[in-house]
XYZ file of C-alpha atoms in Angstrom:
111
model
C 2.080 -7.464 15.568
C 1.837 -8.939 19.041
C 2.794 -12.603 19.322
C 1.163 -15.081 21.655
C 1.090 -18.771 22.505
C -1.822 -20.990 23.468
C -0.098 -23.483 25.721
C -0.564 -25.620 28.804
C 0.631 -24.369 32.147
C 3.795 -26.043 33.403
C 3.021 -29.605 34.517
C -0.667 -29.009 33.798
C -3.223 -29.832 31.129
C -4.956 -26.458 31.629
C -4.434 -24.085 28.711
C -3.428 -20.454 29.046
C -2.444 -17.667 26.692
C 1.068 -16.258 27.002
C 1.978 -13.046 25.196
C 5.511 -12.720 23.831
C 5.924 -8.954 23.881
C 8.684 -6.450 24.588
C 6.527 -4.127 26.641
C 3.171 -4.469 28.396
C 2.389 -0.826 27.700
C -0.861 1.103 27.325
C -0.944 0.570 23.556
C -0.762 -3.214 23.985
C -3.575 -3.240 26.534
C -5.778 -0.932 24.456
C -5.469 -3.304 21.510
C -5.956 -6.390 23.702
C -9.049 -5.037 25.469
C -10.400 -3.716 22.173
C -10.063 -7.178 20.649
C -12.031 -8.667 23.562
C -14.976 -6.230 23.227
C -17.175 -8.926 21.727
C -16.970 -10.828 25.047
C -18.396 -7.814 26.914
C -15.734 -8.026 29.608
C -16.203 -6.397 33.004
C -13.389 -5.968 35.494
C -14.191 -7.642 38.809
C -11.117 -7.365 40.996
C -7.447 -6.365 40.917
C -4.978 -8.143 43.195
C -1.434 -6.862 43.632
C 0.713 -9.871 44.462
C 3.662 -7.789 45.650
C 5.555 -10.874 46.843
C 5.532 -12.188 43.235
C 5.899 -8.755 41.576
C 2.651 -9.473 39.749
C -0.793 -7.913 39.323
C -3.758 -10.175 38.579
C -6.974 -8.673 37.242
C -10.117 -10.774 37.242
C -12.768 -10.280 34.569
C -16.279 -11.513 33.959
C -17.513 -11.876 30.388
C -20.320 -13.332 28.324
C -18.187 -16.483 28.068
C -17.305 -16.685 31.762
C -14.564 -15.548 34.117
C -10.867 -15.253 33.337
C -7.853 -13.385 34.657
C -4.994 -11.436 33.171
C -1.678 -11.584 35.004
C 1.084 -9.013 34.419
C 4.489 -9.209 36.085
C 7.281 -6.636 36.378
C 9.150 -8.234 33.462
C 6.176 -7.520 31.149
C 5.042 -11.129 31.183
C 1.326 -11.160 30.332
C -0.863 -14.261 30.686
C -4.575 -14.934 30.310
C -5.764 -17.829 32.464
C -9.018 -19.477 33.451
C -8.481 -22.787 35.222
C -12.190 -23.312 35.826
C -13.351 -22.290 32.353
C -11.141 -23.528 29.537
C -13.871 -22.658 27.019
C -13.222 -18.926 27.532
C -9.503 -19.470 26.798
C -10.396 -21.165 23.517
C -12.838 -18.342 22.705
C -10.149 -15.701 23.356
C -7.705 -17.682 21.201
C -10.207 -17.626 18.310
C -10.684 -13.888 18.741
C -6.930 -13.258 18.698
C -6.422 -15.479 15.643
C -8.904 -13.331 13.737
C -7.442 -10.004 14.880
C -4.993 -8.140 12.645
C -2.693 -7.162 15.527
C -2.025 -10.650 16.899
C -0.051 -13.622 15.604
C -0.261 -17.077 17.139
C 3.015 -18.948 17.582
C 3.337 -22.707 17.311
C 3.909 -24.552 20.577
C 5.264 -27.995 21.441
C 3.087 -29.079 24.364
C 5.739 -31.582 25.496
C 7.976 -28.677 26.567
C 5.543 -27.874 29.393
C 5.320 -31.322 30.972
């Protein structure tokens, strides 16, 4: 099971999804992308932020645009500052998927 949190960004009211995983490997991404099939996602652009040791991939979907960020420490985040509805839709998809477990979050910890 892959664990994740639906939480606000630090000092923000915008929600994001943070995965709590040991390794952002091919198996994880196959399961993640497979779970998002119902959104009909299409990759738009990949940006290598070498100064942050991070790769950000932008996607379009039936529910709007979002991005997946992966850093060298296997931190994986799904964000969409201009479309919080797609974050909520992805959360609902993950809740219903057998390979994901949602963790409880105290929103006050991110203020």
